[in-house]
């Protein structure tokens, strides 16, 4: 027989994380992006408030600080919407939610 059967074992993509499928990898990446996004929202909110405090009544600086706070709050709301939509899609499709595991 010229052609023989070959058997392959599934091994984790990244040994340290236990990621074994492309879906696990995509979930891990989206979780990372959401966490980094919320971190940036907190940083920009803090910077906006610092700019607001240090504006010392200057109307232009106060308006600029207000924009920073407004845009970072909108970014936080947007990230919360992305997180919620992702959870809804995972529930509707019956996929495992991150952190719950599955068999």
mmCIF file of C-alpha atoms in Angstrom:
data_model
loop_
_atom_site.group_PDB
_atom_site.id
_atom_site.type_symbol
_atom_site.label_atom_id
_atom_site.label_comp_id
_atom_site.label_asym_id
_atom_site.label_seq_id
_atom_site.Cartn_x
_atom_site.Cartn_y
_atom_site.Cartn_z
ATOM 1 C CA UNK A 1 0.000 0.000 0.000
ATOM 2 C CA UNK A 2 1.519 3.319 -1.089
ATOM 3 C CA UNK A 3 -0.700 5.652 0.960
ATOM 4 C CA UNK A 4 -0.875 5.090 4.696
ATOM 5 C CA UNK A 5 -3.238 6.550 7.255
ATOM 6 C CA UNK A 6 -1.786 9.316 9.386
ATOM 7 C CA UNK A 7 -3.173 10.187 12.809
ATOM 8 C CA UNK A 8 -2.680 13.612 14.338
ATOM 9 C CA UNK A 9 -3.238 14.791 17.876
ATOM 10 C CA UNK A 10 -4.722 18.149 18.772
ATOM 11 C CA UNK A 11 -2.335 20.226 20.816
ATOM 12 C CA UNK A 12 -2.894 23.676 22.273
ATOM 13 C CA UNK A 13 -1.998 26.585 19.999
ATOM 14 C CA UNK A 14 -0.360 28.354 22.940
ATOM 15 C CA UNK A 15 0.842 25.962 25.634
ATOM 16 C CA UNK A 16 0.507 28.500 28.449
ATOM 17 C CA UNK A 17 -3.133 29.390 27.774
ATOM 18 C CA UNK A 18 -4.815 26.134 26.827
ATOM 19 C CA UNK A 19 -6.109 27.609 23.556
ATOM 20 C CA UNK A 20 -6.869 24.653 21.299
ATOM 21 C CA UNK A 21 -9.202 26.034 18.623
ATOM 22 C CA UNK A 22 -9.402 29.124 16.468
ATOM 23 C CA UNK A 23 -12.599 30.081 18.324
ATOM 24 C CA UNK A 24 -10.686 30.039 21.614
ATOM 25 C CA UNK A 25 -8.024 32.240 20.032
ATOM 26 C CA UNK A 26 -10.590 34.737 18.719
ATOM 27 C CA UNK A 27 -12.298 34.854 22.120
ATOM 28 C CA UNK A 28 -8.956 35.422 23.840
ATOM 29 C CA UNK A 29 -8.082 38.256 21.433
ATOM 30 C CA UNK A 30 -11.478 39.955 21.822
ATOM 31 C CA UNK A 31 -11.238 39.717 25.603
ATOM 32 C CA UNK A 32 -7.773 41.265 25.476
ATOM 33 C CA UNK A 33 -8.951 44.112 23.225
ATOM 34 C CA UNK A 34 -11.952 44.847 25.457
ATOM 35 C CA UNK A 35 -9.772 44.906 28.581
ATOM 36 C CA UNK A 36 -7.213 47.179 26.896
ATOM 37 C CA UNK A 37 -10.032 49.415 25.661
ATOM 38 C CA UNK A 38 -11.486 49.823 29.133
ATOM 39 C CA UNK A 39 -7.994 50.563 30.437
ATOM 40 C CA UNK A 40 -7.625 53.323 27.848
ATOM 41 C CA UNK A 41 -11.040 54.707 28.773
ATOM 42 C CA UNK A 42 -9.971 54.975 32.418
ATOM 43 C CA UNK A 43 -6.670 56.635 31.471
ATOM 44 C CA UNK A 44 -8.322 59.183 29.171
ATOM 45 C CA UNK A 45 -11.042 59.916 31.735
ATOM 46 C CA UNK A 46 -8.340 60.580 34.318
ATOM 47 C CA UNK A 47 -6.395 62.787 31.900
ATOM 48 C CA UNK A 48 -9.570 64.687 31.026
ATOM 49 C CA UNK A 49 -10.323 65.331 34.677
ATOM 50 C CA UNK A 50 -6.732 66.408 35.307
ATOM 51 C CA UNK A 51 -6.965 68.824 32.374
ATOM 52 C CA UNK A 52 -10.260 70.093 33.762
ATOM 53 C CA UNK A 53 -8.758 70.681 37.203
ATOM 54 C CA UNK A 54 -5.647 72.388 35.824
ATOM 55 C CA UNK A 55 -7.576 74.601 33.372
ATOM 56 C CA UNK A 56 -7.907 77.251 36.127
ATOM 57 C CA UNK A 57 -11.062 78.727 34.667
ATOM 58 C CA UNK A 58 -9.703 79.178 31.144
ATOM 59 C CA UNK A 59 -12.748 78.691 28.904
ATOM 60 C CA UNK A 60 -10.830 77.095 26.025
ATOM 61 C CA UNK A 61 -8.950 74.660 28.270
ATOM 62 C CA UNK A 62 -12.166 73.798 30.118
ATOM 63 C CA UNK A 63 -13.950 73.095 26.827
ATOM 64 C CA UNK A 64 -11.051 70.907 25.669
ATOM 65 C CA UNK A 65 -11.086 68.959 28.939
ATOM 66 C CA UNK A 66 -14.839 68.533 28.650
ATOM 67 C CA UNK A 67 -14.360 67.038 25.171
ATOM 68 C CA UNK A 68 -11.786 64.570 26.530
ATOM 69 C CA UNK A 69 -14.166 63.436 29.264
ATOM 70 C CA UNK A 70 -17.123 63.234 26.868
ATOM 71 C CA UNK A 71 -15.259 61.248 24.221
ATOM 72 C CA UNK A 72 -13.781 58.822 26.724
ATOM 73 C CA UNK A 73 -17.227 58.300 28.290
ATOM 74 C CA UNK A 74 -18.631 57.596 24.814
ATOM 75 C CA UNK A 75 -15.778 55.163 24.224
ATOM 76 C CA UNK A 76 -16.641 53.375 27.455
ATOM 77 C CA UNK A 77 -20.295 53.147 26.471
ATOM 78 C CA UNK A 78 -19.270 51.816 23.061
ATOM 79 C CA UNK A 79 -17.040 49.163 24.622
ATOM 80 C CA UNK A 80 -19.824 48.164 26.992
ATOM 81 C CA UNK A 81 -22.125 47.779 23.972
ATOM 82 C CA UNK A 82 -19.522 45.619 22.189
ATOM 83 C CA UNK A 83 -19.142 43.436 25.290
ATOM 84 C CA UNK A 84 -22.919 43.069 25.622
ATOM 85 C CA UNK A 85 -23.452 42.279 21.928
ATOM 86 C CA UNK A 86 -20.659 39.702 22.066
ATOM 87 C CA UNK A 87 -22.281 38.023 25.078
ATOM 88 C CA UNK A 88 -25.686 38.002 23.352
ATOM 89 C CA UNK A 89 -24.209 36.462 20.188
ATOM 90 C CA UNK A 90 -22.432 33.793 22.220
ATOM 91 C CA UNK A 91 -25.667 32.967 24.079
ATOM 92 C CA UNK A 92 -27.775 32.840 20.905
ATOM 93 C CA UNK A 93 -25.316 30.621 19.048
ATOM 94 C CA UNK A 94 -24.832 28.365 22.059
ATOM 95 C CA UNK A 95 -21.090 28.899 22.147
ATOM 96 C CA UNK A 96 -19.196 28.587 25.410
ATOM 97 C CA UNK A 97 -18.907 31.828 27.296
ATOM 98 C CA UNK A 98 -15.315 32.756 28.117
ATOM 99 C CA UNK A 99 -14.293 31.583 31.565
ATOM 100 C CA UNK A 100 -17.027 28.943 31.838
ATOM 101 C CA UNK A 101 -15.168 26.242 30.019
ATOM 102 C CA UNK A 102 -17.040 23.577 28.180
ATOM 103 C CA UNK A 103 -16.963 19.977 27.144
#
